[in-house]
Short mmCIF file of C-alpha atoms in Angstrom, two decimals:
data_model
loop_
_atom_site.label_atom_id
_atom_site.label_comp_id
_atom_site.label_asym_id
_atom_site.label_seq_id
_atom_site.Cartn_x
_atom_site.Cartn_y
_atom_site.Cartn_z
CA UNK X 30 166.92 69.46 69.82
CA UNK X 31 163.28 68.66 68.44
CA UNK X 32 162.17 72.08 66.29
CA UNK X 33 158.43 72.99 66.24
CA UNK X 34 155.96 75.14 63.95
CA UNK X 35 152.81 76.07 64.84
CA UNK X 36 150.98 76.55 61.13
CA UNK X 37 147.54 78.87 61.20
CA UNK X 38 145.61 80.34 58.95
CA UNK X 39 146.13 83.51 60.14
CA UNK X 40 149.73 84.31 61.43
CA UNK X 41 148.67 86.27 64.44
CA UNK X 42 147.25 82.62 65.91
CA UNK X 43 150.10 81.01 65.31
CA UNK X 44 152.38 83.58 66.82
CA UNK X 45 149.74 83.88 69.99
CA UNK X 46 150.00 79.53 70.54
CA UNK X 47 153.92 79.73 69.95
CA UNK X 48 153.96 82.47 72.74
CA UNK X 49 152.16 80.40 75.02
CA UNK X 50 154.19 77.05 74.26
CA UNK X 51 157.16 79.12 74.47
CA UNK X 52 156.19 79.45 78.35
CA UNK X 53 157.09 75.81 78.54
CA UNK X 54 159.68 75.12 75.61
CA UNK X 55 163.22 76.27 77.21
CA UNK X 56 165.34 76.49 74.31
CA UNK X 57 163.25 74.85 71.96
CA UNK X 58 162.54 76.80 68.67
CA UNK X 59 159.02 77.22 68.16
CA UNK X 60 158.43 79.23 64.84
CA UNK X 61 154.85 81.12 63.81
CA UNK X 62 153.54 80.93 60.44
CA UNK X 63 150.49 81.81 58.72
CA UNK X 64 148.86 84.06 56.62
CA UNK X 65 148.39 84.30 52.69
CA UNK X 66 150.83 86.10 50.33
CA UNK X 67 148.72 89.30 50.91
CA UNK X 68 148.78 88.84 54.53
CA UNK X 69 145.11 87.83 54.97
CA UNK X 70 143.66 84.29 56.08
CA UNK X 71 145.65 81.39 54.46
CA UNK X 72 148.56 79.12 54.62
CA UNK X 73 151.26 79.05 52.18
CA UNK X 74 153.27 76.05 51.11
CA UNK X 75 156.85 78.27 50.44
CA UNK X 76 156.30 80.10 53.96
CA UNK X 77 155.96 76.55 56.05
CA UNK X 78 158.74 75.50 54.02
CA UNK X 79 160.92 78.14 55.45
CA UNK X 80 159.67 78.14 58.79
CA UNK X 81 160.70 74.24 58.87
CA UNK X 82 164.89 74.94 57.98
CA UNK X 83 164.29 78.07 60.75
CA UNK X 84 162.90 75.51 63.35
CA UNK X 85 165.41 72.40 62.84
CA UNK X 86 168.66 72.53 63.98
CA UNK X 87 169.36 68.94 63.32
CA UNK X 88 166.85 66.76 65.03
CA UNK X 89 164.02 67.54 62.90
CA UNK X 90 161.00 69.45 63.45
CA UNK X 91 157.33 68.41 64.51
CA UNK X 92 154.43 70.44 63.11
CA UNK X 93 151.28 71.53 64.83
CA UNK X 94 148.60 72.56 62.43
CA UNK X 95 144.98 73.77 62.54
CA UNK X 96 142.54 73.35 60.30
CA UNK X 97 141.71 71.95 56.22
CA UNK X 98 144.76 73.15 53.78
CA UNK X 99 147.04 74.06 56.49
CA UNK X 100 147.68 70.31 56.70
CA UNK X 101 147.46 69.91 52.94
CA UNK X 102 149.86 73.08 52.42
CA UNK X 103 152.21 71.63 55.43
CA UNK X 104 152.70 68.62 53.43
CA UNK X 105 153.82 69.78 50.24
CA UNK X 106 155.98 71.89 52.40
CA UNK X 107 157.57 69.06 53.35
CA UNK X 108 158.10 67.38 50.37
CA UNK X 109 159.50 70.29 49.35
CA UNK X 110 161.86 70.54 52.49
CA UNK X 111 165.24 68.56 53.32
CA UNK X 112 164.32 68.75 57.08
CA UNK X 113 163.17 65.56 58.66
CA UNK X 114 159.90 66.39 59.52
CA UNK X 115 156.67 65.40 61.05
CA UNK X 116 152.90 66.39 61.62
CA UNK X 117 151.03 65.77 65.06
CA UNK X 118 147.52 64.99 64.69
CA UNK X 119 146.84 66.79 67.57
CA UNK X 120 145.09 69.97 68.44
CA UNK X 121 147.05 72.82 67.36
CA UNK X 122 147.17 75.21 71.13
CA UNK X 123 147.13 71.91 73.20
CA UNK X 124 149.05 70.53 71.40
CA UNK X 125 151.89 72.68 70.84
CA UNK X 126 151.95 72.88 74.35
CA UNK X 127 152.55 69.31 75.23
CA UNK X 128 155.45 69.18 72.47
CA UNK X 129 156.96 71.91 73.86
CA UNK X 130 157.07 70.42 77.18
CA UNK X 131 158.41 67.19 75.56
CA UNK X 132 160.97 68.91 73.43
CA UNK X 133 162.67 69.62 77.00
CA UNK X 134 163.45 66.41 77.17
CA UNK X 135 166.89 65.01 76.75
CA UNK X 136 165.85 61.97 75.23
CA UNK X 137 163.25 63.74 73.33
CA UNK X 138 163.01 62.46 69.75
CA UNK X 139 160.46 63.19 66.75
CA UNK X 140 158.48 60.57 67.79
CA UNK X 141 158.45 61.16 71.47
CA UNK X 142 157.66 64.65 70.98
CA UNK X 143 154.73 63.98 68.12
CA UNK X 144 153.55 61.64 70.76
CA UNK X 145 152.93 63.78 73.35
CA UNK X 146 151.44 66.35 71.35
CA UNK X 147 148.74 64.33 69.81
CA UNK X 148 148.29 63.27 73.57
CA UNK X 149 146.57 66.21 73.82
CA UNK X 150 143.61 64.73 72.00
CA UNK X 151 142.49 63.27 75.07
CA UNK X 152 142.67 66.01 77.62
CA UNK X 153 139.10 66.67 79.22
CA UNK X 154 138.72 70.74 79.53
CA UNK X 155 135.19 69.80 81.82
CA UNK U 29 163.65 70.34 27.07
CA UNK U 30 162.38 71.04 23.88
CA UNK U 31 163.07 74.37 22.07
CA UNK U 32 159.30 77.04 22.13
CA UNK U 33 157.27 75.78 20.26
CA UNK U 34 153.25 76.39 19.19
CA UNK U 35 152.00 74.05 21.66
CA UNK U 36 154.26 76.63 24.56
CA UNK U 37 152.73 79.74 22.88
CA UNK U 38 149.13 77.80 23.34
CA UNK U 39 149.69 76.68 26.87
CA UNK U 40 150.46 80.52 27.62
CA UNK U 41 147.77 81.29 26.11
CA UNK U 42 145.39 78.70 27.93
CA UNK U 43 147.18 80.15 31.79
CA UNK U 44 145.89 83.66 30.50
CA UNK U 45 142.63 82.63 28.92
CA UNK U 46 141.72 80.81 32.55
CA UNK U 47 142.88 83.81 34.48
CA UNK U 48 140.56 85.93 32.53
CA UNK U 49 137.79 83.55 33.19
CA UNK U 50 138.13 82.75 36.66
CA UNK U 51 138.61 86.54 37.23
CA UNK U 52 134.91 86.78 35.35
CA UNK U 53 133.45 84.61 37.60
CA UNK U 54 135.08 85.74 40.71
CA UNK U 55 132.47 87.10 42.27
CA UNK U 56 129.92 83.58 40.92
CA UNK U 57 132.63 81.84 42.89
CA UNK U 58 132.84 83.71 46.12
CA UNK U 59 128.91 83.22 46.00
CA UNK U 60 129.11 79.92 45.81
CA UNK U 61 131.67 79.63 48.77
CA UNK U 62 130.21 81.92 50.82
CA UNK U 63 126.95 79.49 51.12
CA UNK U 64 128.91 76.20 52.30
CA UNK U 65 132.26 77.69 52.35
CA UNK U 66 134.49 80.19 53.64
CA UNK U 67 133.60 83.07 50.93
CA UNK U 68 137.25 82.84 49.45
CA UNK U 69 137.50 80.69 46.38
CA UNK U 70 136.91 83.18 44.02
CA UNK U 71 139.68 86.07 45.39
CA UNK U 72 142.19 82.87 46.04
CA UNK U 73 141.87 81.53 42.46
CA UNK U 74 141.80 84.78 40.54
CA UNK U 75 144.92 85.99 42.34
CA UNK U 76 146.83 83.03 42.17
CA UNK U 77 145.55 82.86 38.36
CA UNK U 78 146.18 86.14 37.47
CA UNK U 79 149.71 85.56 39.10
CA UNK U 80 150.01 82.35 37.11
CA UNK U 81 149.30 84.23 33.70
CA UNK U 82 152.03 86.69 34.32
CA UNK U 83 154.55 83.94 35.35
CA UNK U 84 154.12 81.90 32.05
CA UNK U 85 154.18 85.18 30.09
CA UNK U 86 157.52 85.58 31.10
CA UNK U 87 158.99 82.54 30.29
CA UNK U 88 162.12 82.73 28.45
CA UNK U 89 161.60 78.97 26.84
CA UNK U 90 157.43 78.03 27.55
CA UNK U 91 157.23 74.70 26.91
CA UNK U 92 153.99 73.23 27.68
CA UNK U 93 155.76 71.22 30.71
CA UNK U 94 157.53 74.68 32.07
CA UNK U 95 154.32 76.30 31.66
CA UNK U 96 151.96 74.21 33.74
CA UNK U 97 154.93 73.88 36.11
CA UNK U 98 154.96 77.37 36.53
CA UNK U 99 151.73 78.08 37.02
CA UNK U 100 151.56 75.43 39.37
CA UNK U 101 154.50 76.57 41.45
CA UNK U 102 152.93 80.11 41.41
CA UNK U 103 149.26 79.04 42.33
CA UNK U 104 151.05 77.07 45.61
CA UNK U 105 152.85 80.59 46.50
CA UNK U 106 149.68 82.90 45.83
CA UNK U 107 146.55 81.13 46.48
CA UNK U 108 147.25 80.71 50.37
CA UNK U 109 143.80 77.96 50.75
CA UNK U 110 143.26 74.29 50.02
CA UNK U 111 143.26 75.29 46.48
CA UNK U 112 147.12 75.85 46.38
CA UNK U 113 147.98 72.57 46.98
CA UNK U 114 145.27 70.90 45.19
CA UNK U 115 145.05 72.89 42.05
CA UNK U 116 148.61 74.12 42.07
CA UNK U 117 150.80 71.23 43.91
CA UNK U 118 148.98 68.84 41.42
CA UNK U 119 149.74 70.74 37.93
CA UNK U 120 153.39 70.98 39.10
CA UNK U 121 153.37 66.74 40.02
CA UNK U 122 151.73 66.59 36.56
CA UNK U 123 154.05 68.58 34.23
CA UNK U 124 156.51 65.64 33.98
CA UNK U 125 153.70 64.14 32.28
CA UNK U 126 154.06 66.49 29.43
CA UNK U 127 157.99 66.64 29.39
CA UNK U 128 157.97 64.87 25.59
CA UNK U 129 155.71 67.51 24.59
CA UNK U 130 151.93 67.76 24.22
CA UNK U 131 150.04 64.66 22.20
CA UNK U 132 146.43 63.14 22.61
CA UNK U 133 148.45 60.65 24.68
CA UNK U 134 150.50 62.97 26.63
CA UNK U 135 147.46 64.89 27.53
CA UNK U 136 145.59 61.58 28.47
CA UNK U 137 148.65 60.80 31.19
CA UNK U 138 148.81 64.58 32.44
CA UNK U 139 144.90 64.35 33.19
CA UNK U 140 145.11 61.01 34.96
CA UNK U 141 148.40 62.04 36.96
CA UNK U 142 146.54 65.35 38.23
CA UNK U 143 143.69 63.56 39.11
CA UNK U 144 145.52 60.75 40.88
CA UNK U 145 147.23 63.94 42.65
CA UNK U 146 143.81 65.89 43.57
CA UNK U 147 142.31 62.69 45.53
CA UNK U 148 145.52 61.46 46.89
CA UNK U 149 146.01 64.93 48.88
CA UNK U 150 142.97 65.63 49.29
CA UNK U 151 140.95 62.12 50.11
CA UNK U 152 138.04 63.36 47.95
CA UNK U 153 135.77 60.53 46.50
CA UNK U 154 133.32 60.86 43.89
CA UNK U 155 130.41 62.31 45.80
CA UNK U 156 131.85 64.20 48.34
CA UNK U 157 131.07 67.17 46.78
CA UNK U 158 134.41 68.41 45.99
CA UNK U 159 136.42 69.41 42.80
CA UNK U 160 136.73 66.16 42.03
CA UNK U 161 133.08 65.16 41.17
CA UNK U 162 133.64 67.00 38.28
CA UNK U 163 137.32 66.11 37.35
CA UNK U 164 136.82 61.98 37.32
CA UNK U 165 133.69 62.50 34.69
CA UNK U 166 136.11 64.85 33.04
CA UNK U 167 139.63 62.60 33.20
CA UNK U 168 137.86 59.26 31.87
CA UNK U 169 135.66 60.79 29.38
CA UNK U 170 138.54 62.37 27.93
CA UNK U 171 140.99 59.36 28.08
CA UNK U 172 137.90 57.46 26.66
CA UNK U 173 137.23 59.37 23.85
CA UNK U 174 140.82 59.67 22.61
CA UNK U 175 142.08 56.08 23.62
CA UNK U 176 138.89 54.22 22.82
CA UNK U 177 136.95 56.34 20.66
CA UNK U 178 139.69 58.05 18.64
CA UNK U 179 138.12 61.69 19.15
CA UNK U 180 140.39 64.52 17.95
CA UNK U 181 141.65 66.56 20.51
CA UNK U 182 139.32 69.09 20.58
CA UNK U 183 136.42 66.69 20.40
CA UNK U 184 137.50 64.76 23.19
CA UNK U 185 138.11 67.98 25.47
CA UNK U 186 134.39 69.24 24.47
CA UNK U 187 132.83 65.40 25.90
CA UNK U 188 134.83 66.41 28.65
CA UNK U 189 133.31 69.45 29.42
CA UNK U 190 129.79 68.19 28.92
CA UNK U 191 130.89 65.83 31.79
CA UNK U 192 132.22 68.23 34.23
CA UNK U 193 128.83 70.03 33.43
CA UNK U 194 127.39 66.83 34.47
CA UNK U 195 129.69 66.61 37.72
CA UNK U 196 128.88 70.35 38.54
CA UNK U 197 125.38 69.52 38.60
CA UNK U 198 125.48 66.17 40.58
CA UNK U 199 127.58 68.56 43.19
CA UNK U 200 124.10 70.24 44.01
CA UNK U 201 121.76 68.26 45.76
CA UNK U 202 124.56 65.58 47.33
CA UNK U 203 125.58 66.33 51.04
CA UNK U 204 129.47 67.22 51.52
CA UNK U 205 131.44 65.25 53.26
CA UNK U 206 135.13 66.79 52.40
CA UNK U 207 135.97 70.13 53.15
CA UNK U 208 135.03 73.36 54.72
CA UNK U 209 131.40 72.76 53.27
CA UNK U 210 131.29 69.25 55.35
CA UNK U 211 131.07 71.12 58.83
CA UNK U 212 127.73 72.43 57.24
CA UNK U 213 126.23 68.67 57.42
CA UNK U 214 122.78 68.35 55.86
CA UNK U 215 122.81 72.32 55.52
CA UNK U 216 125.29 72.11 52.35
CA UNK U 217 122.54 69.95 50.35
CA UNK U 218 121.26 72.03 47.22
CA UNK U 219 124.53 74.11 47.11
CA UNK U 220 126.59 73.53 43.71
CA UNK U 221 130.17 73.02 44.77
CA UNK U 222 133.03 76.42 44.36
CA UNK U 223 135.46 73.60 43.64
CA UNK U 224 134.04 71.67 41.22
CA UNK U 225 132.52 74.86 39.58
CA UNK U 226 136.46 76.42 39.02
CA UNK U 227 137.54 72.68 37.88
CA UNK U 228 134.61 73.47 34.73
CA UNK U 229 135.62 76.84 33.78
CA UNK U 230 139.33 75.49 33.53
CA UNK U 231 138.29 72.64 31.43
CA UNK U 232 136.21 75.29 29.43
CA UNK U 233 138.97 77.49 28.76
CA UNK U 234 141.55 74.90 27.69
CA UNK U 235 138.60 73.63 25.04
CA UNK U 236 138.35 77.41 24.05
CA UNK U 237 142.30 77.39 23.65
CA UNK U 238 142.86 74.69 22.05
CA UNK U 239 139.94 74.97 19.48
CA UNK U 240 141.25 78.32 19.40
CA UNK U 241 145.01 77.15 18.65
CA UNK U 242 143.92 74.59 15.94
CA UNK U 243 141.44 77.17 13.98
CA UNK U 244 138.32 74.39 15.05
CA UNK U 245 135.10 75.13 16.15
CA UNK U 246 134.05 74.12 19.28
CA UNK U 247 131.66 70.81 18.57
CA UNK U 248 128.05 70.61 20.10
CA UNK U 249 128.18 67.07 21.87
CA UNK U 250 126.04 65.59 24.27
CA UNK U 251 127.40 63.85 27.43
CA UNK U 252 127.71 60.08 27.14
CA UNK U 253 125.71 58.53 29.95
CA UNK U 254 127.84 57.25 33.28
CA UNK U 255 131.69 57.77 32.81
CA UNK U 256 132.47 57.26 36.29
CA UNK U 257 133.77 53.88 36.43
CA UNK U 258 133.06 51.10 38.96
CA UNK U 259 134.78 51.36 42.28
CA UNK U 260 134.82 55.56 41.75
CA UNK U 261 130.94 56.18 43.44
CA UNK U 262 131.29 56.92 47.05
CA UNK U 263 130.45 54.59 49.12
CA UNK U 264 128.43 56.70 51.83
#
C-alpha cells in the first residue's frame, strides 16, 4: 500500500490535514511532520526522512508539502532515504485528501496516487 | 582520510569564527528578514551555527572535508528553514571536494560545487535577490584570481569579499523573484537581501581565518568590475 506524509512548517498543520485525510485513507499510513529542532516553525530534513521509512511499507510513499523549504528540505530527505518516494505538486490539505482517497485503491500505485493528489490543483472552492 | 592536520585545526576554527559572527549579527539579520521575509534568518543561522561550531569542536580527526561535512550535516538538522538545505545540504555535497585536502585548487572546486548546489536546489538566478547574487560574484572572482590571476589564497578570498559586498548591494534595489521575499512583489524593492547578507559574513570570516591561520594581513583590494559571467544575469 501507497504511504503518505503530509510535511508543514509547523507540526500541528500537518497533524490537523493528516486527521482529516485520515477520514478517507482506510488503512493507509498517513504520517505528520513538521516543526524545527526546537519545536517552533520549520521543516527538518532528518525528521521527513524518518517520517518517509514510518509511512512506506513497501510501495513507496507520496509526499504532500506546503510551502518554500519544506519542498527543498523534503528533497534532501529523500536523497537521503532508501524509500521510493515521490512529491505531489499539489496543494498540501486538498491534496492529501485526494491521495488518500486514491491510496484505497487496489491498483493504486505512486503514480496513480501523486496523480490524483496534484488533481487537486484544479478543484474550484467558488 | 588524512591524519589532523593545520588546515583541520583552521577549518574548526573558521565553523567557530562564523558562529560568532552570525550570532553578532543576529539580530541585523532578523531585521533584514523581517522586512521581505519571515523574521527568522538570523535565530535559524545562529542556532544551526552555533550547533555547527560545537560539532566540529568535537571531532576526533577534523579534517577540512569532515569538518565542512559536519557542519553541514548539523546546519540540515538545526536550522529547520530554506537555509538548511541550501547552506547546509550544499557544504555536505561539497566536502568531497576537499577530500585530498585543502589547496588554492581544492578550494576553487569546493566553491564552484556549492554554488552549483545552492542554484540547483534552490532555482535562484543572479538577480533574484537571493543568496546567490552574492555567491556567483564571490565563486568566479575567487576561481579567477587564483586560476587566472595567480592571487595567494588570502588575496583571492579578500577580491572575493569585495564582490559579495558588491552582490549584497545589487540585492537592494532589484525586485525578488525567489523566495519568501517574492510574495512581497514590487514591495521587496530597496530591501538588501538576509540571504545574501549571511553568504558575506561567511565569506568574511573564512578571509579573517585564513589570514588569521597564515599570520597575513588582510589586503585592501578594490572589486574588479563585472565578474558575473555571460549567461549568469537574469533574464527577467
Amino acid at each position: 500500500m501507497v504511504g503518505l506524509v503530509v510535511v508543514s512548517h509547523s507540526y500541528t498543520a500537518a497533524q490537523g490535514i493528516a486527521e482529516i485525510a485520515a477520514e478517507m485513507a482506510g488503512e493507509t499510513n498517513i504520517e505528520p511532520v513538521g516543526g524545527d529542532s526546537d519545536g517552533g516553525i520549520g521543516t527538518v530534513p532528518d525528521d521527513i526522512e524518518a517520517a518517509l521509512a514510518a509511512a512506506d511499507d513497501g510501495d513507496g510513499v507520496v509526499v504532500l508539502v506546503d510551502l518554500g523549504s519544506a519542498v527543498m528540505n523534503t528533497e534532501v530527505a529523500i536523497e537521503l532515504s532508501d524509500v521510493e518516494t515521490v512529491i505531489a505538486d499539489a496543494p498540501v490539505l486538498e491534496g492529501a485528501v485526494n491521495a488518500a482517497v486514491a491510496a484505497t485503491s487496489p491498483d493504486a500505485t505512486l503514480g496513480s496516487v501523486r496523480d490524483q493528489a496534484e488533481s487537486a490543483r484544479n478543484v474550484d472552492k467558488l | 582520510m588524512s591524519a589532523p592536520n593545520d588546515a583541520g585545526a583552521a577549518a574548526v576554527a573558521a565553523a567557530e569564527n562564523v558562529a560568532d559572527r552570525i550570532e553578532a549579527e543576529r539580530e541585523h539579520l532578523t531585521d533584514l528578514d523581517s522586512a521581505i521575509g519571515d523574521a527568522d534568518h538570523g535565530g535559524n543561522m545562529a542556532r544551526g551555527w552555533q550547533a555547527a561550531a560545537e560539532a566540529v569542536a568535537g571531532l576526533d580527526n577534523p579534517t577540512v572535508e569532515a569538518v565542512v561535512k559536519t557542519a553541514g550535516k548539523t546546519l540540515l538538522s538545526e536550522v529547520g528553514g530554506a537555509s538548511g538545505p541550501l547552506y547546509g545540504g550544499s557544504l555536505v555535497f561539497a566536502s568531497a571536494e576537499l577530500s585530498d585536502g585543502l589547496t588554492a585548487e581544492s578550494a576553487v572546486a569546493f566553491a564552484e560545487t556549492y554554488l552549483e548546489k545552492v542554484q540547483d536546489r534552490g532555482d535562484a538566478k543572479v538577480g533574484d535577490k537571493t543568496m546567490v547574487d552574492a555567491l556567483v560574484p564571490a565563486v568566479h572572482t575567487f576561481k579567477k584570481s587564483v586560476e587566472t590571476d595567480d592571487l595567494p589564497p588570502v588575496d583571492a578570498l579578500a577580491k572575493a569579499v569585495a564582490a559579495a559586498e558588491n552582490g549584497v548591494a545589487f540585492t537592494v534595489p532589484i525586485r525578488a523573484a525567489k523566495g519568501r521575499a517574492s510574495y512581497l512583489g514590487w514591495r521587496s524593492v530597496g530591501h538588501q537581501d538576509p540571504g545574501a547578507t549571511s553568504t558575506l559574513y561567511i565569506i568574511e570570516e573564512l578571509l579573517a581565518t585564513a589570514a588569521d591561520h597564515l599570520n597575513q594581513e588582510i589586503p585592501s583590494v578594490d572589486a574588479d568590475s563585472p565578474t558575473i559571467p555571460e549567461g549568469e544575469a537574469s533574464g527577467e
